[in-house]
Coordinates of C-alpha atoms and ligand atoms in Angstrom, one line a residue:
Chain A
M24 CA 35.5 79.6 147.2
G25 CA 34.3 76.3 148.7
I26 CA 36.1 73.0 149.0
I27 CA 34.1 71.6 146.1
R28 CA 33.4 73.7 143.1
T29 CA 32.3 72.8 139.6
E30 CA 32.2 74.9 136.5
D31 CA 29.8 74.1 133.7
L32 CA 30.3 70.4 134.3
T33 CA 28.8 68.2 131.7
Y34 CA 29.1 64.4 131.3
I35 CA 27.7 62.3 128.4
Y36 CA 27.7 58.5 128.6
G37 CA 28.2 56.6 125.3
E38 CA 29.0 59.6 123.1
G39 CA 28.8 58.5 119.5
T40 CA 26.7 55.4 120.1
P41 CA 22.9 54.9 119.9
F42 CA 23.0 54.9 123.7
R43 CA 24.2 58.5 124.1
K44 CA 22.9 59.9 127.4
V45 CA 23.5 63.3 128.9
A46 CA 23.9 62.3 132.6
I47 CA 24.7 65.7 134.0
D48 CA 24.3 69.0 132.2
N49 CA 26.0 72.2 133.0
I50 CA 26.4 71.8 136.7
N51 CA 27.7 74.7 138.7
I52 CA 27.9 74.1 142.5
D53 CA 30.0 75.5 145.3
I54 CA 30.1 73.7 148.6
D55 CA 31.7 75.1 151.7
E56 CA 34.1 73.2 153.9
G57 CA 32.6 71.6 156.9
E58 CA 29.1 71.5 155.4
I59 CA 26.9 68.4 155.6
V60 CA 24.9 68.3 152.4
G61 CA 22.1 66.0 151.2
V62 CA 22.1 65.3 147.5
I63 CA 18.7 64.3 146.3
G64 CA 16.9 63.6 143.0
H65 CA 14.8 61.0 141.3
T66 CA 16.3 57.8 139.9
G67 CA 18.6 58.6 136.9
S68 CA 18.8 62.3 137.7
G69 CA 22.6 62.1 137.6
K70 CA 23.5 62.0 141.3
S71 CA 26.0 59.1 141.1
T72 CA 27.5 60.5 138.0
L73 CA 28.1 63.9 139.6
M74 CA 29.6 62.3 142.7
Q75 CA 32.1 60.3 140.6
H76 CA 33.4 63.5 139.1
L77 CA 34.2 64.9 142.5
N78 CA 37.1 62.5 143.0
G79 CA 38.2 62.2 139.4
L80 CA 36.8 58.7 138.6
L81 CA 35.0 60.1 135.6
K82 CA 36.6 62.7 133.4
P83 CA 34.2 65.5 132.5
T84 CA 33.0 65.7 128.9
S85 CA 33.3 69.4 129.3
G86 CA 33.7 71.7 132.3
K87 CA 35.9 71.7 135.3
V88 CA 35.9 70.4 138.9
F89 CA 37.9 72.1 141.7
I90 CA 38.7 70.3 144.9
D91 CA 40.2 72.5 147.6
G92 CA 41.0 75.1 144.9
E93 CA 42.9 72.6 142.7
E94 CA 41.6 71.6 139.3
L95 CA 41.1 67.9 138.7
F96 CA 42.8 66.5 135.6
A97 CA 44.9 69.6 135.3
D98 CA 47.9 67.4 136.3
K99 CA 47.2 63.7 136.0
S100 CA 50.0 62.8 138.4
R101 CA 48.2 64.7 141.2
L102 CA 45.0 62.8 140.6
K103 CA 45.7 60.0 143.2
E104 CA 46.7 62.6 145.8
I105 CA 43.4 64.4 145.3
R106 CA 41.5 61.2 145.4
F107 CA 42.7 60.7 148.9
K108 CA 41.1 64.0 149.8
V109 CA 37.7 63.0 148.6
G110 CA 36.5 59.6 150.0
L111 CA 33.7 58.1 147.9
V112 CA 31.5 55.3 149.3
F113 CA 29.6 53.7 146.4
Q114 CA 26.1 52.5 146.2
Y115 CA 26.1 49.0 147.7
P116 CA 29.7 49.3 148.9
E117 CA 29.6 45.9 150.5
Y118 CA 30.2 44.3 147.1
Q119 CA 33.7 45.8 147.0
L120 CA 34.9 43.9 150.1
F121 CA 37.7 41.4 149.3
E122 CA 40.1 40.8 152.1
E123 CA 40.4 37.8 154.4
T124 CA 39.5 39.8 157.5
V125 CA 37.6 43.0 158.2
Y126 CA 40.7 44.5 159.6
K127 CA 42.7 44.0 156.4
D128 CA 39.8 45.3 154.3
I129 CA 39.6 48.5 156.2
A130 CA 43.4 48.8 156.0
F131 CA 43.3 48.7 152.2
G132 CA 42.7 52.4 151.7
P133 CA 45.1 53.7 154.4
K134 CA 47.8 51.3 153.2
N135 CA 47.5 52.6 149.6
M136 CA 48.1 56.1 151.1
G137 CA 51.5 54.9 152.2
L138 CA 50.9 55.3 156.0
D139 CA 52.9 53.4 158.4
E140 CA 51.6 50.3 160.4
A141 CA 51.0 52.2 163.6
E142 CA 49.0 54.9 162.0
V143 CA 47.0 52.4 159.9
D144 CA 46.2 50.5 163.1
R145 CA 45.2 53.6 164.9
R146 CA 42.8 54.6 162.1
I147 CA 41.3 51.2 161.8
R148 CA 40.5 51.0 165.5
E149 CA 39.1 54.5 165.5
T150 CA 36.8 54.1 162.5
A151 CA 35.7 50.7 163.7
R152 CA 34.6 52.4 166.9
L153 CA 32.9 55.2 164.9
V154 CA 30.9 52.9 162.8
G155 CA 30.1 50.6 165.7
L156 CA 32.0 47.5 164.8
R157 CA 33.0 45.4 167.8
E158 CA 36.7 44.6 168.2
E159 CA 36.2 40.8 167.7
L160 CA 34.6 41.4 164.4
L161 CA 37.8 42.8 163.0
A162 CA 39.3 39.3 162.9
K163 CA 36.3 37.9 161.0
S164 CA 36.0 37.4 157.3
P165 CA 33.9 40.2 155.8
F166 CA 31.9 37.6 153.9
E167 CA 30.6 36.2 157.2
L168 CA 28.9 39.4 158.4
S169 CA 25.3 40.5 158.0
G170 CA 24.4 43.0 155.3
G171 CA 24.3 46.0 157.6
Q172 CA 27.6 45.1 159.1
K173 CA 29.2 44.6 155.7
R174 CA 27.9 48.0 154.8
R175 CA 29.5 49.6 157.9
V176 CA 32.8 47.8 157.2
A177 CA 32.8 49.3 153.7
I178 CA 32.1 52.7 155.0
A179 CA 34.8 52.4 157.6
G180 CA 37.2 51.5 154.8
V181 CA 36.7 54.9 153.3
M182 CA 36.5 56.8 156.5
A183 CA 39.8 55.4 157.6
M184 CA 41.4 57.3 154.8
E185 CA 40.3 60.5 156.7
P186 CA 39.3 62.4 153.6
K187 CA 38.5 66.1 153.7
V188 CA 35.3 65.3 151.9
L189 CA 33.3 62.2 152.5
I190 CA 30.7 61.3 149.9
L191 CA 28.2 58.5 150.5
D192 CA 26.1 57.3 147.6
E193 CA 22.8 55.9 148.9
P194 CA 24.4 54.5 152.1
T195 CA 21.0 53.3 153.3
A196 CA 19.8 51.5 150.2
G197 CA 18.4 48.1 150.9
L198 CA 18.6 48.3 154.7
D199 CA 15.8 47.8 157.2
P200 CA 14.7 50.9 159.3
R201 CA 17.0 50.0 162.1
G202 CA 20.0 49.5 159.9
R203 CA 19.1 52.8 158.2
D204 CA 18.9 54.7 161.4
R205 CA 22.3 53.3 162.4
I206 CA 24.0 54.4 159.3
L207 CA 22.5 57.8 159.3
G208 CA 23.3 58.2 163.0
L209 CA 26.9 57.2 162.4
I210 CA 27.2 59.7 159.5
K211 CA 25.9 62.5 161.8
E212 CA 28.3 61.5 164.5
Y213 CA 31.2 61.3 162.1
H214 CA 30.4 64.8 160.9
A215 CA 30.1 66.1 164.4
E216 CA 33.3 64.6 165.5
K217 CA 35.5 65.3 162.5
G218 CA 33.9 68.5 161.2
T219 CA 34.8 67.5 157.6
T220 CA 32.6 68.0 154.6
V221 CA 30.0 65.3 154.0
L222 CA 27.8 64.7 151.0
L223 CA 24.9 62.3 151.5
V224 CA 23.2 61.1 148.3
S225 CA 19.8 59.7 148.7
H226 CA 16.3 59.7 147.2
S227 CA 14.6 59.6 150.5
M228 CA 13.8 63.0 151.8
E229 CA 13.0 61.6 155.2
D230 CA 16.6 60.3 155.5
V231 CA 18.2 63.5 154.2
A232 CA 15.9 65.8 156.2
R233 CA 17.0 64.6 159.6
T234 CA 20.7 64.3 158.8
V235 CA 21.8 67.3 156.8
S236 CA 21.7 71.1 156.9
K237 CA 21.8 71.9 153.2
I238 CA 20.2 70.1 150.3
L239 CA 21.2 69.9 146.6
V240 CA 18.2 68.9 144.5
M241 CA 18.9 67.4 141.1
S242 CA 16.4 66.8 138.4
D243 CA 16.9 65.6 134.9
A244 CA 20.7 66.0 134.9
K245 CA 20.5 69.5 136.2
V246 CA 20.8 71.2 139.6
F247 CA 17.3 72.3 140.5
M248 CA 18.3 74.1 143.7
Y249 CA 21.0 74.2 146.4
A250 CA 19.8 75.8 149.6
D251 CA 19.3 75.0 153.2
R252 CA 16.7 72.6 154.3
S253 CA 13.8 74.9 155.0
S254 CA 14.0 76.8 151.8
V255 CA 14.1 73.6 149.9
F256 CA 11.0 72.2 151.7
A257 CA 9.2 75.5 151.2
R258 CA 8.9 74.5 147.5
A259 CA 7.1 71.3 148.3
D260 CA 4.8 71.5 145.3
E261 CA 7.6 71.7 142.8
L262 CA 9.4 68.8 144.6
T263 CA 6.3 66.7 144.4
S264 CA 6.0 67.3 140.7
M265 CA 9.5 66.0 140.3
G266 CA 8.6 62.8 142.1
L267 CA 10.3 63.8 145.3
T268 CA 8.4 64.2 148.6
V269 CA 8.8 66.5 151.5
P270 CA 9.0 64.4 154.8
Q271 CA 5.6 63.5 156.1
V272 CA 6.1 65.2 159.5
T273 CA 7.1 68.4 157.7
R274 CA 3.9 68.3 155.7
V275 CA 1.8 67.6 158.8
F276 CA 3.3 70.6 160.6
D277 CA 3.0 72.9 157.6
R278 CA -0.7 72.1 157.6
L279 CA -0.9 72.7 161.3
R280 CA 0.7 76.1 160.9
A281 CA -1.7 76.9 158.0
M282 CA -4.6 76.0 160.4
G283 CA -3.3 78.7 162.8
I284 CA -1.3 76.8 165.4
E285 CA 1.8 78.9 166.2
F286 CA 5.3 77.6 166.4
D287 CA 8.6 78.9 165.2
D288 CA 10.7 76.0 164.0
E289 CA 10.6 73.8 160.9
V290 CA 10.0 70.2 161.7
F291 CA 12.0 67.5 160.0
S292 CA 12.0 64.5 162.2
V293 CA 9.5 62.6 164.3
D294 CA 11.5 62.9 167.4
Y295 CA 11.6 66.6 167.1
A296 CA 7.9 66.6 166.3
K297 CA 7.2 64.8 169.5
D298 CA 9.2 67.3 171.6
L299 CA 7.4 70.2 169.9
V300 CA 4.0 68.7 170.4
L301 CA 4.7 68.1 174.1
R302 CA 6.0 71.6 174.5
L303 CA 3.0 73.1 172.8
L304 CA 0.6 71.0 175.0
E305 CA 2.5 72.1 178.1
K306 CA 2.2 75.7 177.0
K307 CA -1.5 75.3 176.4
R308 CA -2.1 73.5 179.7
R309 CA -0.4 76.4 181.5
H310 CA -2.5 78.8 179.6
T311 CA -5.7 77.1 180.8
V312 CA -4.4 76.9 184.4
D313 CA -3.6 80.6 184.5
Chain B
M17 CA 38.1 51.7 128.7
I18 CA 36.5 48.4 129.4
K19 CA 33.2 49.8 128.0
D20 CA 34.9 49.9 124.5
I21 CA 34.6 46.2 124.0
T22 CA 32.1 45.9 121.2
I23 CA 32.2 42.3 120.2
G24 CA 28.8 40.8 121.0
Q25 CA 27.2 44.2 121.4
F26 CA 23.7 44.7 120.0
F27 CA 22.6 47.9 118.3
P28 CA 18.8 47.9 118.3
G29 CA 17.3 49.0 115.0
K30 CA 14.6 48.4 112.4
S31 CA 16.6 47.9 109.2
V32 CA 16.1 45.0 106.8
I33 CA 19.1 43.3 108.2
H34 CA 17.7 43.6 111.7
R35 CA 14.4 42.1 110.6
L36 CA 15.9 39.1 108.8
D37 CA 15.1 35.8 110.4
P38 CA 18.0 35.1 112.8
R39 CA 18.4 31.6 111.4
I40 CA 18.8 33.0 107.9
K41 CA 21.2 35.6 109.3
L42 CA 23.3 32.8 110.8
L43 CA 23.1 30.8 107.6
L44 CA 24.2 33.9 105.6
T45 CA 27.1 34.5 108.0
V46 CA 28.2 30.9 107.5
M47 CA 27.9 31.4 103.7
Y48 CA 29.9 34.6 104.0
I49 CA 32.7 32.8 105.9
V50 CA 32.7 30.0 103.3
M51 CA 32.9 32.7 100.6
L52 CA 35.9 34.3 102.2
F53 CA 37.7 31.0 102.5
M54 CA 36.9 29.9 99.0
A55 CA 38.2 33.2 97.6
D56 CA 41.8 32.7 96.5
S57 CA 42.1 35.9 94.5
F58 CA 41.9 39.5 95.4
A59 CA 38.9 39.7 93.1
G60 CA 37.2 37.1 95.1
L61 CA 37.9 39.0 98.3
G62 CA 36.5 42.1 96.5
A63 CA 33.2 40.3 96.2
G64 CA 33.4 39.7 100.0
I65 CA 34.1 43.3 100.6
L66 CA 31.1 44.3 98.4
F67 CA 28.8 41.9 100.3
L68 CA 30.0 43.3 103.6
L69 CA 29.6 46.9 102.5
I70 CA 26.1 46.3 101.2
S71 CA 25.1 44.6 104.4
F72 CA 26.5 47.4 106.6
L73 CA 24.8 50.1 104.5
L74 CA 21.5 48.3 104.7
S75 CA 21.8 47.8 108.5
G76 CA 22.3 51.5 109.2
I77 CA 25.1 50.7 111.7
P78 CA 27.7 53.5 111.6
M79 CA 30.8 52.5 109.5
K80 CA 33.1 53.4 112.4
M81 CA 31.7 50.5 114.4
M82 CA 33.5 48.3 111.8
A83 CA 36.8 49.9 112.8
K84 CA 35.9 49.5 116.5
S85 CA 35.3 45.8 116.0
I86 CA 38.7 45.3 114.4
K87 CA 40.6 47.1 117.1
P88 CA 41.0 44.2 119.6
I89 CA 42.3 41.8 116.9
V90 CA 45.0 44.1 115.5
P91 CA 47.7 42.2 117.4
I92 CA 46.6 39.0 115.8
I93 CA 46.6 40.5 112.3
I94 CA 50.1 41.9 112.9
F95 CA 51.3 38.5 114.3
T96 CA 50.0 36.5 111.4
G97 CA 51.2 39.1 109.0
I98 CA 54.8 38.9 110.3
L99 CA 54.7 35.0 110.1
N100 CA 53.5 35.1 106.5
L101 CA 56.0 37.7 105.6
F102 CA 59.0 35.8 106.9
F103 CA 58.1 32.2 106.3
I104 CA 56.7 32.2 102.8
S105 CA 59.3 32.1 100.1
S106 CA 57.7 32.1 96.7
G107 CA 58.0 34.7 93.9
D108 CA 60.7 37.3 93.6
V109 CA 63.1 38.0 96.4
L110 CA 62.5 41.6 97.4
L111 CA 64.9 41.9 100.3
E112 CA 67.6 39.7 101.7
W113 CA 69.5 40.4 104.9
K114 CA 71.3 37.7 106.9
F115 CA 68.7 35.0 107.5
I116 CA 65.7 37.2 106.7
K117 CA 64.3 36.8 103.2
I118 CA 61.2 38.7 102.1
T119 CA 59.6 37.6 98.9
S120 CA 56.8 39.0 96.8
G121 CA 54.8 35.9 97.6
G122 CA 55.2 36.6 101.3
V123 CA 54.0 40.2 100.9
T124 CA 51.0 39.1 98.8
T125 CA 50.0 36.4 101.3
M126 CA 50.4 38.8 104.2
V127 CA 48.0 41.4 102.7
F128 CA 45.6 38.7 101.5
M129 CA 45.4 37.1 105.0
A130 CA 45.1 40.5 106.7
V131 CA 42.2 41.5 104.5
R132 CA 40.6 38.1 105.0
I133 CA 40.8 38.3 108.8
V134 CA 39.4 41.9 108.8
L135 CA 36.5 40.8 106.6
L136 CA 35.8 37.8 108.8
I137 CA 35.6 39.9 112.0
C138 CA 33.6 42.7 110.5
G139 CA 31.1 40.3 109.0
T140 CA 30.6 38.3 112.2
S141 CA 30.4 41.5 114.2
L142 CA 27.6 42.7 112.0
L143 CA 25.7 39.6 112.9
T144 CA 25.9 40.5 116.6
Y145 CA 25.4 44.2 116.0
T146 CA 22.0 43.5 114.4
T147 CA 20.8 40.5 116.2
S148 CA 19.9 40.5 119.9
P149 CA 21.7 37.7 121.8
I150 CA 18.4 36.2 122.8
T151 CA 17.2 35.9 119.3
L152 CA 20.5 34.5 118.3
T153 CA 20.5 31.7 120.8
D154 CA 16.8 31.1 119.9
A155 CA 17.9 30.6 116.3
I156 CA 20.8 28.3 117.4
E157 CA 18.4 26.2 119.5
R158 CA 16.0 25.9 116.5
I159 CA 18.8 24.9 114.2
L160 CA 20.2 22.3 116.6
S161 CA 16.8 21.0 117.7
P162 CA 16.7 18.1 115.1
L163 CA 19.7 16.7 117.0
K164 CA 17.4 16.2 120.1
V165 CA 16.6 12.8 118.6
I166 CA 20.1 11.7 119.4
K167 CA 19.8 13.1 123.0
F168 CA 21.7 16.2 122.1
P169 CA 20.8 18.8 124.8
A170 CA 20.0 21.6 122.3
H171 CA 17.7 23.5 124.7
E172 CA 20.0 23.4 127.6
I173 CA 23.0 24.6 125.6
A174 CA 20.9 27.4 124.1
M175 CA 19.8 28.4 127.6
M176 CA 23.4 28.3 128.9
M177 CA 24.4 30.5 126.0
T178 CA 21.5 32.9 126.7
I179 CA 22.5 33.2 130.3
A180 CA 26.2 33.7 129.5
L181 CA 25.4 36.4 127.0
R182 CA 22.9 38.0 129.2
F183 CA 25.5 38.4 131.9
I184 CA 28.4 39.7 129.9
P185 CA 27.2 43.3 130.0
T186 CA 26.2 42.9 133.7
L187 CA 29.7 41.6 134.6
I188 CA 31.4 44.3 132.6
E189 CA 29.3 46.9 134.4
E190 CA 30.1 45.2 137.7
T191 CA 33.8 45.2 136.9
D192 CA 33.7 48.8 136.1
K193 CA 31.9 49.6 139.3
I194 CA 34.3 47.5 141.5
M195 CA 37.3 49.1 139.7
S196 CA 35.9 52.5 140.5
A197 CA 35.3 51.6 144.1
Q198 CA 38.8 50.3 144.6
K199 CA 40.3 53.2 142.8
A200 CA 38.4 55.5 145.2
R201 CA 40.3 53.6 147.9
G202 CA 43.6 54.4 146.2
A203 CA 44.1 51.1 144.3
D204 CA 46.5 51.7 141.5
M205 CA 46.1 49.4 138.5
E206 CA 47.9 51.5 135.9
T207 CA 51.5 51.8 137.1
G208 CA 54.2 49.5 138.5
S209 CA 55.8 46.2 137.5
L210 CA 53.9 43.4 135.9
I211 CA 53.7 41.5 139.3
K212 CA 52.5 44.6 141.1
R213 CA 49.8 45.0 138.5
A214 CA 48.7 41.4 138.7
K215 CA 48.5 41.8 142.4
A216 CA 46.4 44.9 142.0
L217 CA 43.8 42.7 140.2
I218 CA 43.0 40.8 143.4
P219 CA 40.8 43.5 144.9
I220 CA 38.8 43.4 141.7
L221 CA 38.6 39.7 140.9
I222 CA 37.5 38.5 144.3
P223 CA 34.5 40.8 144.6
L224 CA 33.7 40.0 141.0
F225 CA 33.7 36.2 141.6
V226 CA 31.7 36.6 144.8
S227 CA 29.1 38.6 143.0
A228 CA 29.0 36.2 140.0
F229 CA 28.4 33.3 142.2
R230 CA 25.7 35.2 144.1
R231 CA 24.0 36.1 140.8
A232 CA 24.2 32.6 139.6
E233 CA 22.5 31.4 142.8
E234 CA 19.8 34.0 142.7
L235 CA 19.1 33.3 139.0
A236 CA 18.9 29.5 139.6
L237 CA 16.5 30.2 142.5
A238 CA 14.4 32.6 140.5
M239 CA 14.2 30.1 137.6
E240 CA 13.1 27.3 139.9
C241 CA 10.5 29.5 141.5
R242 CA 9.0 29.9 138.1
C243 CA 9.0 26.2 137.6
Y244 CA 11.7 26.0 135.0
R245 CA 12.2 22.4 134.1
G246 CA 14.1 22.5 130.9
G247 CA 12.9 22.6 127.4
E248 CA 10.3 19.8 127.6
G249 CA 7.0 21.1 126.4
R250 CA 7.9 24.7 126.4
T251 CA 6.2 27.0 123.9
R252 CA 7.6 30.3 122.9
L253 CA 6.5 33.9 122.9
K254 CA 8.1 34.8 119.7
Q255 CA 7.8 32.2 116.9
L256 CA 10.5 32.4 114.3
R257 CA 9.0 32.7 110.8
T258 CA 10.7 33.2 107.5
A259 CA 9.5 35.9 105.2
P260 CA 10.0 36.4 101.4
R261 CA 12.9 38.8 102.2
D262 CA 14.7 35.9 103.9
Y263 CA 14.7 33.8 100.7
F264 CA 15.7 36.8 98.8
A265 CA 18.7 37.3 101.1
V266 CA 19.7 33.7 100.7
A267 CA 19.5 34.0 97.0
I268 CA 21.9 37.0 97.1
G269 CA 24.2 35.0 99.3
V270 CA 24.2 32.1 96.8
A271 CA 24.8 34.5 93.9
F272 CA 27.9 36.0 95.7
I273 CA 29.3 32.5 96.3
A274 CA 28.8 31.7 92.7
A275 CA 30.6 35.0 91.8
V276 CA 33.5 34.1 94.0
I277 CA 33.9 30.7 92.2
V278 CA 33.8 32.4 88.9
L279 CA 36.3 35.1 89.9
N280 CA 38.7 32.4 91.2
R281 CA 38.6 30.8 87.8
F282 CA 39.4 33.9 85.9
S283 CA 41.7 35.9 88.1
P284 CA 44.2 34.0 90.2
I285 CA 46.4 36.0 92.5
Ligands
ATP3 N1 27.8 53.4 133.0 C1 26.7 54.0 132.3 N2 26.6 53.9 131.0 C2 25.6 54.6 130.4 N3 24.7 55.3 130.9 C3 24.7 55.4 132.3 C4 25.8 54.8 133.0 N4 25.6 55.1 134.3 C5 24.5 55.9 134.4 N5 24.0 56.1 133.1 C6 22.8 56.9 132.8 O1 23.1 58.3 133.2 C7 21.9 58.8 133.9 C8 22.3 59.2 135.3 O2 22.7 58.1 136.1 P1 23.1 58.2 137.6 O3 23.5 56.8 137.9 O4 24.1 59.3 137.8 O5 21.7 58.5 138.3 P2 21.4 58.5 139.8 O6 20.8 59.9 140.1 O7 22.5 58.1 140.6 O8 20.2 57.4 139.9 P3 19.9 56.4 141.1 O9 19.1 57.2 142.1 O10 19.0 55.4 140.4 O11 21.1 55.9 141.6 C9 20.9 57.7 133.9 O12 19.9 58.0 132.9 C10 21.6 56.4 133.5 O13 20.8 55.6 132.7
MG4 MG1 23.0 56.4 141.9

């Protein structure tokens, strides 16, 4: 049994009003510890709703959620404890900053966990380094930072709680390509360094493809599939009909393969594509020389 | 939770009540309130109840929304009830203990006032359930516009109300989101002493204010970009026009007021 498991999880917004909306419908997932998973789906497919169930912010209309083998809402007094295990970074997390200094804001989570000063300080410095915030920024007001910096402060605030599962809901929304690359890079680094489970919600396949190893595809409140990258992209046509796209490079290389060029790996990122092309060219050159 | 606040919530629909001219609906609401305050007998209040039930049935709004709208004012009802019960000394003495004296007059007034407040809230909620805030402020602007002659800023006030109303759901949603985000960071708003709980509000209020100011600024900018210059010379997309059903509704309202007057005459409390 994985670290995150759900059983027939269903959630309905506005039950009993004209705005009734089934946001997630009979979700059964099982995610192993240490995995880095991309959660993808079109707008309104229920990604955020599902994520909020995983740390007990929303109570299921029906069904169950298990974190680390323990059922959420079985014992309400344990809820806070479990919440510390599952760190959730919301969409546009910079709007939750409130403290006078970046340092204090990152300290909010760890302090709520009841850690002592020294430990809180250690964690702040460590996560600040992880997300690439310079020391002198720690004394600044979070409201004086740039959008991308604010975003990284907010992410650090959750990382500093050292959760067993880190969930990031659209961490790259509204950032420019450089800011996006930075955030994705730091998520990958965090995962490599800590080895904890990471869930990355996004509707950009490009983002997900080069960051994660497994993908959970949601469509119309249901799980469409949960599998590793290449098996998901193998169903490109179905993804396209759901309004999702396979990364451009992957499509290009699929075509190349269809045209008879031989190579073994799946291609998910431009950097990797570059290496592959260079390698292939090198091989070809050697062929012709021989 | 915070989502359960229903005052001011609009339930889109196509019923007769929904389609009434908003100015007429406002007028009818005022007439209904007058009716409730004129009634000084239970029979008169009965007429009010009848009027409310008919309107609710016609509107197609589920009856339980009525109960939902009353929920937030239960403390007020209880408070006024207790005041009436203890401080009115007319009629027979029902109970006397030390300095507390409960009389039949007190009991009657308590029930009467409670029913009146409930009717008042239910009726006015029906107005907001069936009229979108935008139409409502439109109506208010039209009603107030004759006062423009004496430099009364009718349009500006209506615009301010529209904006305020427009942002209530947004702010509620925002509050919900911020609360969730802080809870995810281990904020605890439900336990502890009063002071602790008040302190726990800081992480919510600060981001909320920051975002409210940001939104206000963005909105002002967006309005200016579209050359908003106040009400001078503005035409509207949706003209308000009265239809025969509006006059019919007013006639019914008048009939009910007349009925209340007659009932007062014949059946005092
Ligand atoms: N607080 C709410 N009240 C009512 N309905 C909601 C609420 N939040 C979400 N919904 C509805 O539930 C459905 C799923 O929403 P959710 O936010 O989980 O989607 P999402 O996959 O995260 O979308 P996005 O990619 O746009 O963030 C949507 O149809 C949405 O309209
Ligand atoms: Mg979302």
